[in-house]
Coordinates of N, CA and C in Angstrom, one line a residue:
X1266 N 83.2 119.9 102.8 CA 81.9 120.1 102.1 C 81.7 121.6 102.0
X1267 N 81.6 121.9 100.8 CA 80.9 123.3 100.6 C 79.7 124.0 101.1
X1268 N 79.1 123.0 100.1 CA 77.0 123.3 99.8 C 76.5 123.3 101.0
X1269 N 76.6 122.5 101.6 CA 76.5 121.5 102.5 C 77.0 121.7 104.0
X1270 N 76.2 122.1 105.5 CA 76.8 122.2 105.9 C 76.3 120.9 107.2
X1271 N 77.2 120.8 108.5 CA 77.4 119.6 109.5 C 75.8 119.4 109.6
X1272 N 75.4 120.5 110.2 CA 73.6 119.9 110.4 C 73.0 119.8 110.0
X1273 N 73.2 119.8 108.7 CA 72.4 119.4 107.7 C 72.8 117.9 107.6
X1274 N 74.1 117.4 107.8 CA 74.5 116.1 106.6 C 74.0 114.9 108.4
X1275 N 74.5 115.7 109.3 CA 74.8 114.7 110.3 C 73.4 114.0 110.8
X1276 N 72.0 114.8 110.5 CA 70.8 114.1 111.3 C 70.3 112.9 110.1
X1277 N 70.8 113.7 109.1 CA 70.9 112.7 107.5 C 71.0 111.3 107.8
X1278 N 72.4 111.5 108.2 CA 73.2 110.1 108.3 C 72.9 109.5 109.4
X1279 N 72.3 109.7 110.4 CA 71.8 109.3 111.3 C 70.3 108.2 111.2
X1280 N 69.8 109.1 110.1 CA 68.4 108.6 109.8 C 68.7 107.3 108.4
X1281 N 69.8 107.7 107.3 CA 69.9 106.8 106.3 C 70.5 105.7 106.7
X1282 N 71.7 105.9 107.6 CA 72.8 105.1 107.7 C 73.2 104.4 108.7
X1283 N 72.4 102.7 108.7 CA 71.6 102.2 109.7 C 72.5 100.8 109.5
X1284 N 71.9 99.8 110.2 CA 72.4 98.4 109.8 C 73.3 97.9 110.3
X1285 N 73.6 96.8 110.2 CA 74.8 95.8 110.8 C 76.2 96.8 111.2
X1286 N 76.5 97.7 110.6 CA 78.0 98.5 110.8 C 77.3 99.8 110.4
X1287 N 76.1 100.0 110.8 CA 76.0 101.4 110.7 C 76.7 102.7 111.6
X1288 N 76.7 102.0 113.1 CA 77.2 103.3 113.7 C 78.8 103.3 113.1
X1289 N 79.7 102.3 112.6 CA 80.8 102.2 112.2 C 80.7 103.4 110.4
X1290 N 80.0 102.8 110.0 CA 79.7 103.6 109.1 C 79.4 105.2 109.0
X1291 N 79.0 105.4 110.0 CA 78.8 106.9 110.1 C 80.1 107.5 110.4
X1292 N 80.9 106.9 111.1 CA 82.2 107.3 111.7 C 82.9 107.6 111.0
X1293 N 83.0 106.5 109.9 CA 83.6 106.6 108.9 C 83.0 107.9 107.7
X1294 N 82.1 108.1 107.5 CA 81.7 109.1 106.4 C 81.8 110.1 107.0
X1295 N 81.7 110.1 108.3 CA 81.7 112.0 108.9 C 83.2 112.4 108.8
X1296 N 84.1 111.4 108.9 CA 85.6 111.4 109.2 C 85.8 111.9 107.2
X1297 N 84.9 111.4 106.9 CA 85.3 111.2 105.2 C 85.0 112.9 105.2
X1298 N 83.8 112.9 105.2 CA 83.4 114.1 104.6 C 83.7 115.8 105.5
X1299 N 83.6 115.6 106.6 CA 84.5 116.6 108.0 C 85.7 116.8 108.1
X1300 N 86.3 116.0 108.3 CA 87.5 116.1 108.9 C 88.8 116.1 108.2
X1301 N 88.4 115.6 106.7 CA 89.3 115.8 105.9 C 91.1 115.1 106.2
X1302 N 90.9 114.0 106.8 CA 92.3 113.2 107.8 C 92.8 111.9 106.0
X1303 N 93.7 111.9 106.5 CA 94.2 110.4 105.2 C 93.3 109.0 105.5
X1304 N 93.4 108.3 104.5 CA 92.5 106.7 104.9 C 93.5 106.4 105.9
X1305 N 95.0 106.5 106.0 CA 95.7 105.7 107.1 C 95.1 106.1 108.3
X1306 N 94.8 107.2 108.3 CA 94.5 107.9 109.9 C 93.3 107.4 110.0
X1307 N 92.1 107.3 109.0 CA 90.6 107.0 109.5 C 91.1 105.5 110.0
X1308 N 91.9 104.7 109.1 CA 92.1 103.5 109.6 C 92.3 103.0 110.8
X1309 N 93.3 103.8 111.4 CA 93.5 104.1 112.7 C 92.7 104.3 113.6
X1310 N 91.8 105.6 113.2 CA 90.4 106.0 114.4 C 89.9 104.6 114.5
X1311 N 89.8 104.0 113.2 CA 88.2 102.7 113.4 C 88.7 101.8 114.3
X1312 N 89.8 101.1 114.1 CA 90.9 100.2 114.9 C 90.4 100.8 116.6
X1313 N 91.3 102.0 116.9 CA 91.4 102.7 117.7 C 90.0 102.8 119.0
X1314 N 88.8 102.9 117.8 CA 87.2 102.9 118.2 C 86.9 101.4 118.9
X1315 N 87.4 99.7 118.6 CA 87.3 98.8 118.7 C 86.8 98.4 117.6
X1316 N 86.8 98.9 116.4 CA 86.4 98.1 115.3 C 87.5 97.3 114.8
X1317 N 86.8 96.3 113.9 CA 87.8 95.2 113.6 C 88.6 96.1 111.9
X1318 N 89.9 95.4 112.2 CA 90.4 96.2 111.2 C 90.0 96.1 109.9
X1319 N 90.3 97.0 109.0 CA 90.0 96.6 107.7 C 91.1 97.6 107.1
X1320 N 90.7 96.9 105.5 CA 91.9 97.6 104.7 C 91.2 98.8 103.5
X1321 N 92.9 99.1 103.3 CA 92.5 100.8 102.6 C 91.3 100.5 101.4
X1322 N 91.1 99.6 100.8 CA 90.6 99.3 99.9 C 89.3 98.6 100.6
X1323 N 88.5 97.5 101.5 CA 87.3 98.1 102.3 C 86.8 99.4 102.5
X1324 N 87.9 100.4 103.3 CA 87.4 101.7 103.3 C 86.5 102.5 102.5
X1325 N 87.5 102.3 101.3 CA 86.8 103.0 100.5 C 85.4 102.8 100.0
X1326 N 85.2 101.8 99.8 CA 84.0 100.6 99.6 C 82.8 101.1 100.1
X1327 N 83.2 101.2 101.4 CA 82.3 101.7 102.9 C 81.7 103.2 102.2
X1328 N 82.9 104.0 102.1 CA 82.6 105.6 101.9 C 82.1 105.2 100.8
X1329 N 82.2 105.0 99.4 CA 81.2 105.4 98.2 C 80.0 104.6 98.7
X1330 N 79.6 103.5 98.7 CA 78.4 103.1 99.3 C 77.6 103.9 100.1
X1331 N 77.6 104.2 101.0 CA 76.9 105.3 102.3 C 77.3 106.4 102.1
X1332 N 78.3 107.0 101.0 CA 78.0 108.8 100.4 C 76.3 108.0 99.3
X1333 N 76.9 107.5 98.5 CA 76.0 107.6 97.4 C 74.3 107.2 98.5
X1334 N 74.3 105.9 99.3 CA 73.1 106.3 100.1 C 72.7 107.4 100.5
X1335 N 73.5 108.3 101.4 CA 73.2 109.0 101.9 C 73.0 110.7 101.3
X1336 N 73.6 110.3 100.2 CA 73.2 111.6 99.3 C 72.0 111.8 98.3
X1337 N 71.6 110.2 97.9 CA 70.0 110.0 97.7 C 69.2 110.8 98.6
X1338 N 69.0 111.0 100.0 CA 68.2 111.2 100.7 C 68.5 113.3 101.1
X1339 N 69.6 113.3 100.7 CA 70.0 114.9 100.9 C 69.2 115.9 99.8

């Protein structure tokens, strides 16, 4: 992220990004938007975290959903 920097996005996502899989969800967007790793690798972390697995194509699903939430509120 350019514009944009961690302490700004992170109290964000904290406050938008709530719900049944939300703390999984944030995991996921900070991994998206931070860390800059492949979907294989995030795949891995969530597995890794005890999340139930999911595929490359969920993934992605997850990340446009809760970017576009969460950038309404930015």
């Amino acid at each position: 992220m350019n514009d944009l920097d961690r302490d700004v996005v992170e109290p964000a996502m904290f406050r938008w990004i709530n719900g049944r899989n939300g703390e999984r969800d944030r995991m996921i967007l900070s991994m998206y938007l931070f860390d800059g790793i492949t979907y294989e690798k995030m795949l891995d972390r969530i597995e890794d975290a005890g999340y139930l697995p999911m595929t490359k194509d969920n993934l992605k699903k997850v990340i446009r959903k809760r970017k576009e939430q969460l950038f309404r509120h930015i």
